[in-house]
Coordinates of C-alpha atoms in Angstrom, one line a residue:
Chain A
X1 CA 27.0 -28.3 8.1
X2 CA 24.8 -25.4 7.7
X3 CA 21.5 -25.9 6.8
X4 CA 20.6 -23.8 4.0
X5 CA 17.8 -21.4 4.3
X6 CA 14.8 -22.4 1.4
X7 CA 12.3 -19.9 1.2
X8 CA 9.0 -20.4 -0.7
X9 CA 5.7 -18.5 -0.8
X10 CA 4.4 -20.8 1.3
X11 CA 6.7 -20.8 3.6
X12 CA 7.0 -17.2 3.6
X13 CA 3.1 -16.0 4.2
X14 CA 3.1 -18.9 7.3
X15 CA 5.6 -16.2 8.6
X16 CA 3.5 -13.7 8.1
X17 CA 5.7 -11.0 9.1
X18 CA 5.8 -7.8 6.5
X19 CA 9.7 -5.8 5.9
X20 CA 9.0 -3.0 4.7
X21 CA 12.0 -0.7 4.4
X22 CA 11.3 2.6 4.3
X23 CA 14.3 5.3 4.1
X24 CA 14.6 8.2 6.2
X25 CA 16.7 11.6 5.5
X26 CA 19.3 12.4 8.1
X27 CA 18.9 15.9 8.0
X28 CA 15.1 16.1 7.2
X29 CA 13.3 19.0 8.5
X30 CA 10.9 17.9 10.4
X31 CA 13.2 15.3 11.9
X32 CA 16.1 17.1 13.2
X33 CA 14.2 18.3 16.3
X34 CA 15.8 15.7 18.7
X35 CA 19.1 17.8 18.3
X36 CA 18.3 20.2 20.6
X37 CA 16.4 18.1 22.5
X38 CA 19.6 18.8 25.7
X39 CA 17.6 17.5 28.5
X40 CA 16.4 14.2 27.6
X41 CA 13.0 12.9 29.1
X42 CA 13.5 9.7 31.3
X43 CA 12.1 6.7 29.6
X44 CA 9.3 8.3 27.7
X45 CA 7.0 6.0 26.1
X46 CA 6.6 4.6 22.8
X47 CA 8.4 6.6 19.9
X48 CA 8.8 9.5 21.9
X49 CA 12.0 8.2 22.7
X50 CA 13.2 9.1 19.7
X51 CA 10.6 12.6 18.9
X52 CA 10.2 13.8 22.3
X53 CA 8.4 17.0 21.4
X54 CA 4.6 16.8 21.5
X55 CA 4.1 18.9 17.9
X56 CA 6.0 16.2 16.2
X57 CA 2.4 13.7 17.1
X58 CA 0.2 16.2 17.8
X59 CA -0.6 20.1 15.3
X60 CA -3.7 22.0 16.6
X61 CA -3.8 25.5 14.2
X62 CA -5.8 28.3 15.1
X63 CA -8.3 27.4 12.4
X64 CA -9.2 24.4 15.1
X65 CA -7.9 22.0 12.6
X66 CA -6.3 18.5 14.4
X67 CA -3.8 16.7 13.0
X68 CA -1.9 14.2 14.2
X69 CA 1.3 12.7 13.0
X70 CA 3.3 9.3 12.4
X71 CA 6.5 7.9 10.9
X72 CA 4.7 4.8 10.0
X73 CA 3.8 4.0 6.8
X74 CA -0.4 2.4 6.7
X75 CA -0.8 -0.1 4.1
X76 CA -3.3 -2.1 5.5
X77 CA -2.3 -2.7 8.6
X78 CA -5.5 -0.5 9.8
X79 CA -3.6 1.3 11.9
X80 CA -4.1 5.1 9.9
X81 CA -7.8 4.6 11.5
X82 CA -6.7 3.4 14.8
X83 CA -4.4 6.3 15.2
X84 CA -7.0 8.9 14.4
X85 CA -9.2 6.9 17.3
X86 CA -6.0 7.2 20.0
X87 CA -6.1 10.9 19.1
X88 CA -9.5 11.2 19.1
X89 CA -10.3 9.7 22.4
X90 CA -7.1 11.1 24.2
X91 CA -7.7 14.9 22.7
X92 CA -11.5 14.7 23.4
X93 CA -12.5 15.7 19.6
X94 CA -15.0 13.9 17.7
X95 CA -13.1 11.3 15.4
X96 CA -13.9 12.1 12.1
X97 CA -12.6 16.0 13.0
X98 CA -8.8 15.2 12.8
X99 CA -6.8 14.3 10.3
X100 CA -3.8 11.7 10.5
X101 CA -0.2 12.6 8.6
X102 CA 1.6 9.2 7.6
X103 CA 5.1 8.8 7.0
X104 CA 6.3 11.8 5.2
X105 CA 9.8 12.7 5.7
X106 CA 9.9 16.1 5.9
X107 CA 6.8 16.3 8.3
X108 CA 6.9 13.3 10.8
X109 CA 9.1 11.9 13.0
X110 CA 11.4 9.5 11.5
X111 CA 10.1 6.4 13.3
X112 CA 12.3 4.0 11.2
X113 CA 11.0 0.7 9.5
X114 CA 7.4 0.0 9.5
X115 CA 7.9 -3.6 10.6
X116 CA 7.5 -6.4 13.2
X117 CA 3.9 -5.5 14.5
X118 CA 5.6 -2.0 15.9
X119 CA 3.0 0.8 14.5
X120 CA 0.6 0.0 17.5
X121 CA 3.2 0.1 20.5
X122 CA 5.9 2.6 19.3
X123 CA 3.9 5.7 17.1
X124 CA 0.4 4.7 18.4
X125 CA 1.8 4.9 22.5
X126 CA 3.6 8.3 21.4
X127 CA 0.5 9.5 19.6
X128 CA -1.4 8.5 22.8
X129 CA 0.6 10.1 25.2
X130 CA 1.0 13.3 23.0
X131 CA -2.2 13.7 23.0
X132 CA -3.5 13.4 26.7
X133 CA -0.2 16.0 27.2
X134 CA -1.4 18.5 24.8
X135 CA -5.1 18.3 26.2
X136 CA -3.5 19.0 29.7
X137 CA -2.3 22.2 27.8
X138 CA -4.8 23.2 26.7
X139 CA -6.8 23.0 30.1
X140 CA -4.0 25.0 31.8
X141 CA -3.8 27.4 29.3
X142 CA -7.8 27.7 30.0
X143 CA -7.5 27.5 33.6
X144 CA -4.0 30.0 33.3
X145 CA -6.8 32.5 31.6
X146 CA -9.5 32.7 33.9
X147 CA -6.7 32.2 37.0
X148 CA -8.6 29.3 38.4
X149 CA -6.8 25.9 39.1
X150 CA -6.9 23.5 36.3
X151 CA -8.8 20.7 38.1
X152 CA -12.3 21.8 37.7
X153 CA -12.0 22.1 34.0
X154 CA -13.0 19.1 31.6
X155 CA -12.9 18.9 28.0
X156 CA -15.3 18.0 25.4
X157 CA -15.9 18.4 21.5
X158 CA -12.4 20.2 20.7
X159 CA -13.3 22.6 23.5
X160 CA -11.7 23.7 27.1
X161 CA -15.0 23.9 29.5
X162 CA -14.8 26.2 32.8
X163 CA -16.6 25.6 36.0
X164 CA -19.1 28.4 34.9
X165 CA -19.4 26.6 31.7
X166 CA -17.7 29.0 29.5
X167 CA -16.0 26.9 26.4
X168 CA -12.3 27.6 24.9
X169 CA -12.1 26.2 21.4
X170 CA -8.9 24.3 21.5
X171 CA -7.4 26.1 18.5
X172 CA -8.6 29.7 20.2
X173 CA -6.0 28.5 22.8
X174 CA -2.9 27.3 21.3
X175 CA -0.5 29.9 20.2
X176 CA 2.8 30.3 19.2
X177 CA 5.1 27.4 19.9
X178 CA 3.0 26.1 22.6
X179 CA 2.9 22.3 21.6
X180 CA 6.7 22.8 21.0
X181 CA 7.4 21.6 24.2
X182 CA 8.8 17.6 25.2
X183 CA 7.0 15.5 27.1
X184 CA 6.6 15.3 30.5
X185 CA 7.8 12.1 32.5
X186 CA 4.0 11.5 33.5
X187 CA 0.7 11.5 31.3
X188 CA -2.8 11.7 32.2
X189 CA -4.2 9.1 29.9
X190 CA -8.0 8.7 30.1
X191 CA -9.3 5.8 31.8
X192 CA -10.2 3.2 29.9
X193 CA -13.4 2.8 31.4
X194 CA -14.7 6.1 29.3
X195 CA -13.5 5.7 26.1
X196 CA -16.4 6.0 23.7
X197 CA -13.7 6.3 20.3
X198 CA -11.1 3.8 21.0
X199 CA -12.3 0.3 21.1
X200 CA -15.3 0.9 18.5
X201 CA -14.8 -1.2 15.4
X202 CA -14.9 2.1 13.5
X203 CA -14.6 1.6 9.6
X204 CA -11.1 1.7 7.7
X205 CA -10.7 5.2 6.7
X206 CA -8.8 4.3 3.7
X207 CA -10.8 1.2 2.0
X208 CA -13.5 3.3 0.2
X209 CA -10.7 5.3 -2.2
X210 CA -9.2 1.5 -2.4
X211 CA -12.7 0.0 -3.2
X212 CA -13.3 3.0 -6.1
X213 CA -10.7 3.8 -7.7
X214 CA -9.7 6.8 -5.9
X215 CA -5.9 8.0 -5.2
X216 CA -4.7 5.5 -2.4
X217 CA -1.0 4.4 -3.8
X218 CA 1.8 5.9 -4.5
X219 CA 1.5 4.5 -8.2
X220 CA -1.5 7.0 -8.7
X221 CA 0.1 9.8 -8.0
X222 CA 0.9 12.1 -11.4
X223 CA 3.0 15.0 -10.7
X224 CA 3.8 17.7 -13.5
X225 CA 6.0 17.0 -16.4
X226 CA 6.4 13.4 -15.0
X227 CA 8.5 11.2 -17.3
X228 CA 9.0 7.4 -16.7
X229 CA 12.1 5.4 -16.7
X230 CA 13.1 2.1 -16.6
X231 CA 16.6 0.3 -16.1
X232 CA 17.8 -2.8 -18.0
X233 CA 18.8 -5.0 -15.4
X234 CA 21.7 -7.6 -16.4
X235 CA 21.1 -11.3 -16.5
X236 CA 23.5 -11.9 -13.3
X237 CA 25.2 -10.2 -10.4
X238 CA 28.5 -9.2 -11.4
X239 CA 28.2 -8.7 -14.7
X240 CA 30.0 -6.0 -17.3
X241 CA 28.1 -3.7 -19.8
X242 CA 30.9 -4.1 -22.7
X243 CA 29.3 -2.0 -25.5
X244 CA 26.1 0.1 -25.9
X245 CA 24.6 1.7 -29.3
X246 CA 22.2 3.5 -27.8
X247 CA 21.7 5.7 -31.1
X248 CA 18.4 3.5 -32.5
X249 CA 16.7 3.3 -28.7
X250 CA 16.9 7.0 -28.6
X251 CA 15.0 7.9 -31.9
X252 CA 12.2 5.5 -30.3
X253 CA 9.0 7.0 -29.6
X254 CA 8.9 8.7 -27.0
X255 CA 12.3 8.1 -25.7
X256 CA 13.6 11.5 -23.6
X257 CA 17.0 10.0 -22.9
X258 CA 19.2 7.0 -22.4
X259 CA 21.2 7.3 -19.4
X260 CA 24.7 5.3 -18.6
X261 CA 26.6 5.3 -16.1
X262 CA 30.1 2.7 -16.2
X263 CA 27.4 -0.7 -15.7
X264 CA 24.2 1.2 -15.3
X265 CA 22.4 1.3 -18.5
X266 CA 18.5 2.6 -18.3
X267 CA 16.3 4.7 -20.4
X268 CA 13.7 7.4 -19.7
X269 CA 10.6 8.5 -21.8
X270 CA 7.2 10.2 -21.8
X271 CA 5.0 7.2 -21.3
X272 CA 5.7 4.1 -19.3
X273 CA 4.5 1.5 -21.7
X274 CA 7.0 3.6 -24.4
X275 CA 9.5 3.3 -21.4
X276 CA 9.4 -0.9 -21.3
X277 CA 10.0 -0.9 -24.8
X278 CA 12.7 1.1 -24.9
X279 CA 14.3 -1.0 -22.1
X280 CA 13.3 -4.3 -24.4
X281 CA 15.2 -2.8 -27.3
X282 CA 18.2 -1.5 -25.2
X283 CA 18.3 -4.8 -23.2
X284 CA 18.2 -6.5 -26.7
X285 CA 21.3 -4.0 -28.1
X286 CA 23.6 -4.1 -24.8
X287 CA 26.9 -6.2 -24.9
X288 CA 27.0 -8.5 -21.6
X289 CA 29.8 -9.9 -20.8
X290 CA 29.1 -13.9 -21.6
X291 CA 31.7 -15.6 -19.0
X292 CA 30.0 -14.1 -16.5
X293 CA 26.0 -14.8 -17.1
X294 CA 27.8 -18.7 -18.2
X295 CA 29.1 -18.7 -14.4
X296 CA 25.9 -17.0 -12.5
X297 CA 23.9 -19.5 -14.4
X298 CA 25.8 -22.4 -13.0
X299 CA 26.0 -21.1 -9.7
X300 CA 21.8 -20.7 -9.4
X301 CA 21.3 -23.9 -10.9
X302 CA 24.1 -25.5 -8.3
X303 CA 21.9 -23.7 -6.0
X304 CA 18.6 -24.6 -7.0
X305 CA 19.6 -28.5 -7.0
X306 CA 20.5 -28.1 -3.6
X307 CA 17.4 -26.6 -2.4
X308 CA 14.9 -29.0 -4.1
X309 CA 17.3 -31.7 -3.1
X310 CA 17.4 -30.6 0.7
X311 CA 13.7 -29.5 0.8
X312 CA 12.7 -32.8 -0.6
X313 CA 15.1 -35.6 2.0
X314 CA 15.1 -33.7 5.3
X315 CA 15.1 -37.3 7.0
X316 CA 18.9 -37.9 6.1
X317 CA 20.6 -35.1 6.1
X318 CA 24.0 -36.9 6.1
X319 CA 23.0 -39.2 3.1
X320 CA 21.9 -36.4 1.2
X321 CA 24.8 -34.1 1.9
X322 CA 27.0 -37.4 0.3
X323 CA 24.6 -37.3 -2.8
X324 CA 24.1 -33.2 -3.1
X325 CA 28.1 -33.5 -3.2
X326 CA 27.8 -36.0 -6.0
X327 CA 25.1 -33.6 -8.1
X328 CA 27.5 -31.3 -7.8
X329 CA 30.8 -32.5 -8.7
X330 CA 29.0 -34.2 -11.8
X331 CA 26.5 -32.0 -12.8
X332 CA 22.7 -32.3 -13.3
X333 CA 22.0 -35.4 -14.9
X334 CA 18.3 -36.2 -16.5
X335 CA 15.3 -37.6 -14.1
X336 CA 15.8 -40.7 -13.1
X337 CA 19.4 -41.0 -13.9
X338 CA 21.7 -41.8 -10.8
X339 CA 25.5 -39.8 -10.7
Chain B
X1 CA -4.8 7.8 -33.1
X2 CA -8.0 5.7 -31.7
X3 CA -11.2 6.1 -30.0
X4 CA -11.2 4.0 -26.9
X5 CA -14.5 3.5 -24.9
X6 CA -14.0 3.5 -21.0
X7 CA -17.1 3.7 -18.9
X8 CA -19.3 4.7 -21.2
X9 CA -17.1 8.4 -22.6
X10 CA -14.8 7.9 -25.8
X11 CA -11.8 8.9 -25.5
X12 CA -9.1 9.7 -28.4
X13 CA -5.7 7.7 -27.6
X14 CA -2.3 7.9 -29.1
X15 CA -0.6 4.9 -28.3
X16 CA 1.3 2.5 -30.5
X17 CA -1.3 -0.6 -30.8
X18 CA 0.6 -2.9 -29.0
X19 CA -0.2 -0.9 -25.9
X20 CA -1.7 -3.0 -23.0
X21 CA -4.7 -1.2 -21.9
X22 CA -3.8 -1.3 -18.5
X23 CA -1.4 1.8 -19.5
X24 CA -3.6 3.3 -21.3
X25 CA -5.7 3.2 -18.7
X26 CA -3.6 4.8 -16.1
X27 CA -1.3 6.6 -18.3
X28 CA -3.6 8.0 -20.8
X29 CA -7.2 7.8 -19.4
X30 CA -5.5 8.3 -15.4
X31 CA -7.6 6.0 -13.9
X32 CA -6.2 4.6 -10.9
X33 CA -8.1 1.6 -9.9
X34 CA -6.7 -1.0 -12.7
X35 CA -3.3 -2.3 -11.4
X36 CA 0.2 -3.5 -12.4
X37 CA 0.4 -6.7 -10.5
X38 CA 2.9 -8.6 -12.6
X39 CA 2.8 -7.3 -15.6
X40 CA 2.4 -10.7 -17.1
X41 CA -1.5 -11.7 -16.5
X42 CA -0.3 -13.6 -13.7
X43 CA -2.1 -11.9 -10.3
X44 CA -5.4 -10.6 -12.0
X45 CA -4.6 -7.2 -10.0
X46 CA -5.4 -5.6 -13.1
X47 CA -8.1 -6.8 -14.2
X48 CA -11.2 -4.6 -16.0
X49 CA -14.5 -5.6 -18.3
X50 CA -14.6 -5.8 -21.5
X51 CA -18.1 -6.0 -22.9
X52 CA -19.0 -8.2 -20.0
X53 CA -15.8 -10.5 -19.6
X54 CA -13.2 -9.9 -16.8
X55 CA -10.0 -9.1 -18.9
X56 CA -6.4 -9.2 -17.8
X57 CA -5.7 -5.2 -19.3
X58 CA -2.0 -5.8 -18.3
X59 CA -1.4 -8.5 -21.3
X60 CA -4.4 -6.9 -23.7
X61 CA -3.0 -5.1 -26.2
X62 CA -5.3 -1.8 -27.3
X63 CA -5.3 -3.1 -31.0
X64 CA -7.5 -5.8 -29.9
X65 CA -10.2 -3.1 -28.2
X66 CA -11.5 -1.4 -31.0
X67 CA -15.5 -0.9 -31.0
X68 CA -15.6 -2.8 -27.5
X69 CA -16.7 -1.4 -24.3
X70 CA -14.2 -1.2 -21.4
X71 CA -15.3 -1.0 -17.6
X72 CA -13.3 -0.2 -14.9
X73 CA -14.0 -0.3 -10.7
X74 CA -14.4 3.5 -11.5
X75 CA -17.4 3.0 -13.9
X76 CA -19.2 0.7 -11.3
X77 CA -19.6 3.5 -8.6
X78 CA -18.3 6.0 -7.0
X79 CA -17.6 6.6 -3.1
X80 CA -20.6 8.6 -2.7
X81 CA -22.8 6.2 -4.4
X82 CA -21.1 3.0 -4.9
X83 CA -21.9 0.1 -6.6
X84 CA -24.0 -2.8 -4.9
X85 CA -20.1 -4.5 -5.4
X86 CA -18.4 -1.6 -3.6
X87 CA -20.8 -1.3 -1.0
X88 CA -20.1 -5.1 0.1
X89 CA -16.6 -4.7 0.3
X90 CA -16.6 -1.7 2.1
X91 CA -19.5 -3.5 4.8
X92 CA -17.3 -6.3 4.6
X93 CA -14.0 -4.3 5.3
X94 CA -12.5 -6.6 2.7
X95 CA -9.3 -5.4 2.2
X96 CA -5.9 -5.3 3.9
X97 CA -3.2 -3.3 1.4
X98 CA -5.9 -3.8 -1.2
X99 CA -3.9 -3.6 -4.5
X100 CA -5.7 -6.8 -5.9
X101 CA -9.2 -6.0 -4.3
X102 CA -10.0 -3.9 -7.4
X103 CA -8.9 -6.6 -10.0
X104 CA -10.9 -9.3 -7.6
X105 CA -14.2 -7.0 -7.7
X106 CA -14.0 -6.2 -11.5
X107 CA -13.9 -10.3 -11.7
X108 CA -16.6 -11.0 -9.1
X109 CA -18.4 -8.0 -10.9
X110 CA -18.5 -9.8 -14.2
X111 CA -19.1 -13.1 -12.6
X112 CA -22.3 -11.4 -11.2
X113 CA -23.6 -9.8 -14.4
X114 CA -23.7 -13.5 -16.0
X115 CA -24.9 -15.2 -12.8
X116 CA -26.2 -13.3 -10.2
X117 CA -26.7 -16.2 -8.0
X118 CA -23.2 -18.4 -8.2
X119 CA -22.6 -21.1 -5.8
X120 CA -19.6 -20.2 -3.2
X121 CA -17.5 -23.2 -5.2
X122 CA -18.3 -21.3 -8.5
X123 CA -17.1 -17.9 -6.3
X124 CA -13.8 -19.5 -5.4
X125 CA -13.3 -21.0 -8.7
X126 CA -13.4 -17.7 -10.5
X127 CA -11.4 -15.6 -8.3
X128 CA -8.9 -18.4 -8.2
X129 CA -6.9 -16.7 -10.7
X130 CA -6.1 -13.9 -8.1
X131 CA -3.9 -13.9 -5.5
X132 CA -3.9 -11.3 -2.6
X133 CA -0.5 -11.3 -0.8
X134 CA -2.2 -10.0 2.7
X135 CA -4.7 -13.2 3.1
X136 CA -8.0 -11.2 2.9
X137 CA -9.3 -14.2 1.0
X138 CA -11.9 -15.1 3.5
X139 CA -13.2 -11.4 3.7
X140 CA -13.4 -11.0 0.2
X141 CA -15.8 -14.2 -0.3
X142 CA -17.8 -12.7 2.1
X143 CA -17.8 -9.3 0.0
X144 CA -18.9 -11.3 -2.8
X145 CA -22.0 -13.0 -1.2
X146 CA -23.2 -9.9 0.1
X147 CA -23.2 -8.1 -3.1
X148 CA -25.1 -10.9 -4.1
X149 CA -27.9 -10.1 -1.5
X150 CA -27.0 -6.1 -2.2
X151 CA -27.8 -7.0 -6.4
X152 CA -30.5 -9.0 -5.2
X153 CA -32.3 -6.6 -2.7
X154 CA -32.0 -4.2 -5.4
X155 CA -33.7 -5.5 -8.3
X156 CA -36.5 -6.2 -5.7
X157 CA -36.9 -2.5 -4.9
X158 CA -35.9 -1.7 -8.4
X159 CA -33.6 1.0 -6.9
X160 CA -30.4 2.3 -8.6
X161 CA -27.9 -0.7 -9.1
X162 CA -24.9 0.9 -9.3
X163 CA -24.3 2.3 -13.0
X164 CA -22.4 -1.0 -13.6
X165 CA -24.0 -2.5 -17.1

């Protein structure tokens, strides 16, 4: 027989693992540059499989501002910070002069879930590699300018510096679409040997907004004219709305509108708290069909029997399955009380 | 109509009196460090002062608030100058996601004001109310012992302890 699967918290956090689905639009700006993307890099690394072009990781404007880019979504992995360290240490720019763009649809690459311990390998390789491809950019462009070979230059502070020590401010050289470009098969990463950003336990970038109240959720943000809305969710999977007054819930205060929709019943208004008690008083006024919240009952306490039953006598599986069998055929009986 | 006091301003609020003052908070006031956790007093997440005891705003109705002084993580400091509290768990790096950390510090805060020297046991014991999904749990403690030194080194020096009351 098929064990059943029983999932508790416990059980749960000892996984430890985090599913965070995220969605991702199709057809979203920022995200459709893989169409033309014709001749497809061999094997490049990380999530530049999917966003080959280096100004998908990487933005440098002409105002010298650094931003880099991910499709993954920080919430608490740490990563936010350890991305603007990759960056950092691969761009040769101090860290706290770039800024790092998480997970917005219409500006970074669609990297997908943020799940299974991925952030690190997949954005933060791309992010890497980007970025030692767009500092070799920039020292060509540099080198292209004074027509000397590219090899004597080296880079410090968000700046190109010569062989005669003149100094091109990265964003006095990038122009145009010049980051618009896929990556090359081969990266010059920096030896590790050198780094002086990465592998410094630098401090969370986003724990002081969390530790005083500042904007760090997407609960706290409050856009124009927002209204709240809540949805009256039926007691049990399958069930019918049969009837609806919704005439008293919509002179409630605050009430904008209730909204249905065949099953979907839900009710929107100016405040949230004025919201959930709309969606008390509409829960309270909407017909449910009964045979079906009588049958979904059943069917979760059938299941729940099972569970505690199975989670309890793992040592006889075959004895148990005779008396889970039993339960079931008969009913729940009182503590104590054999079927 | 009715005049709330949060971190030490008045403000006017029109909410029906059965309001929990966690919306009022963040719907009225816009404060965004008290959280909706469960919505049931059940996680602490949301968790504020009131005149000196840690308070679940989520199940406190408004009615109930009248003429009593309500302190959020925002009135303790700010990220510029924070709070002997804020400064601990920001040394301590003691958060992961961090949606409980600000009901846990408003607890640990009010645990403080009344005994600025608790035992670990005592620590554990009042933040057992709390849970934090990520496991920061051992991080926070720590938090909480070195605001205690933070408190402590500043009454010694007399410098500025926060603006917490």
């Amino acid at each position: 027989m098929n064990a059943p699967v029983i999932l508790d918290r416990r059980r749960v956090l000892a996984g430890g693992g985090a599913l965070i689905v995220s969605f991702s639009l199709a057809e979203a700006f920022a995200q459709d540059q893989a169409a033309p993307a014709a001749v497809p890099v061999p094997n490049p690394p990380g999530s530049l499989k999917g966003s080959p072009f280096l100004d998908s990781w990487i933005r440098i404007d002409a105002d010298g501002t650094i931003t880099a880019f991910t499709g993954k979504v920080e919430l608490g992995q740490g990563f936010r910070t350890a991305f603007q360290q990759i960056a950092a240490e691969e761009l040769d720019v101090p860290f706290a002069s770039l800024k790092v763009v998480t997970a917005d649809t219409s500006r970074t690459a669609n990297e997908g879930y943020t799940s299974g311990s991925h952030s690190m390998q997949d954005s933060g390789t791309a992010i890497q590699y980007a970025a030692a491809q767009v500092r070799a950019l920039l020292v060509a462009e540099a080198a292209r300018r004074l027509n000397l070979p590219a090899e004597n230059f080296r880079t410090e502070n968000a700046a190109v510096v010569a062989p005669d020590g003149q100094r091109f401010a990265y964003g006095d050289l990038v122009a145009g679409d010049m980051l618009h470009v896929q990556a090359q098969p081969a990266s010059k990463l920096k030896d590790p040997s050198i780094f002086n950003v990465m592998g410094q336990p630098i401090p969370r970038v986003d724990i002081p907004a969390k530790v005083t109240g500042g904007a760090a959720y997407v609960q706290d943000m409050r856009l124009p004219g927002m209204v709240h809305a809540r949805v009256v969710r039926p007691p049990s999977y399958g069930a019918q709305l049969t009837e609806c007054d919704t005439s008293s819930v919509e002179k409630l205060p605050g009430v904008v509108k209730v909204v249905r929709d065949g099953n979907f019943l839900a009710v929107v208004a100016s405040k949230e708290f004025q919201a959930i008690k709309a969606m008390a008083a509409l829960s309270a006024a909407a017909g449910i069909s009964p045979a079906v919240v009588k049958r979904a009952i059943f069917g979760a306490l059938d299941e729940l029997a099972l569970g505690w039953l199975l989670s309890g006598r793992r040592t006889n599986l075959r004895k148990t399955a005779a008396e889970v069998a039993e339960w079931l055929v008969r009913g729940l009986l009182p503590d104590g009380e054999k079927p | 109509m009715m005049t709330l006091k949060v971190n030490g301003q008045n403000h006017e609020i029109d909410a029906d009196p059965d309001t929990p003052l966690l919306y009022v908070l963040r719907d009225d006031i816009k404060l965004n460090a008290a959280k909706f956790g469960c919505g049931l007093g059940q996680c602490g997440s949301c968790t504020v002062i009131v005149d000196g005891n840690a308070v679940l705003s989520c199940v406190t109705p408004l009615l109930l608030l009248e003429g009593k002084q309500v302190t959020t993580l925002e009135g303790l400091g700010t990220i510029e100058a924070p709070a002997p509290i804020q400064r601990a768990f920001m040394e301590e790096q003691a958060a992961q996601c961090g949606y409980c950390i600000a009901g846990m510090m408003m607890r640990a805060q009010a645990l403080l004001q009344k005994n600025p020297k608790p035992t670990d046991e005592q620590i554990r014991a009042e933040l057992e109310p709390h849970l934090c999904r990520c496991g920061t749990h051992m991080r926070i403690l720590r938090a909480v012992h070195r605001a205690i030194r933070l408190m402590d080194t500043a009454d010694a020096s007399s410098a500025t302890p926060g603006r917490a009351q």
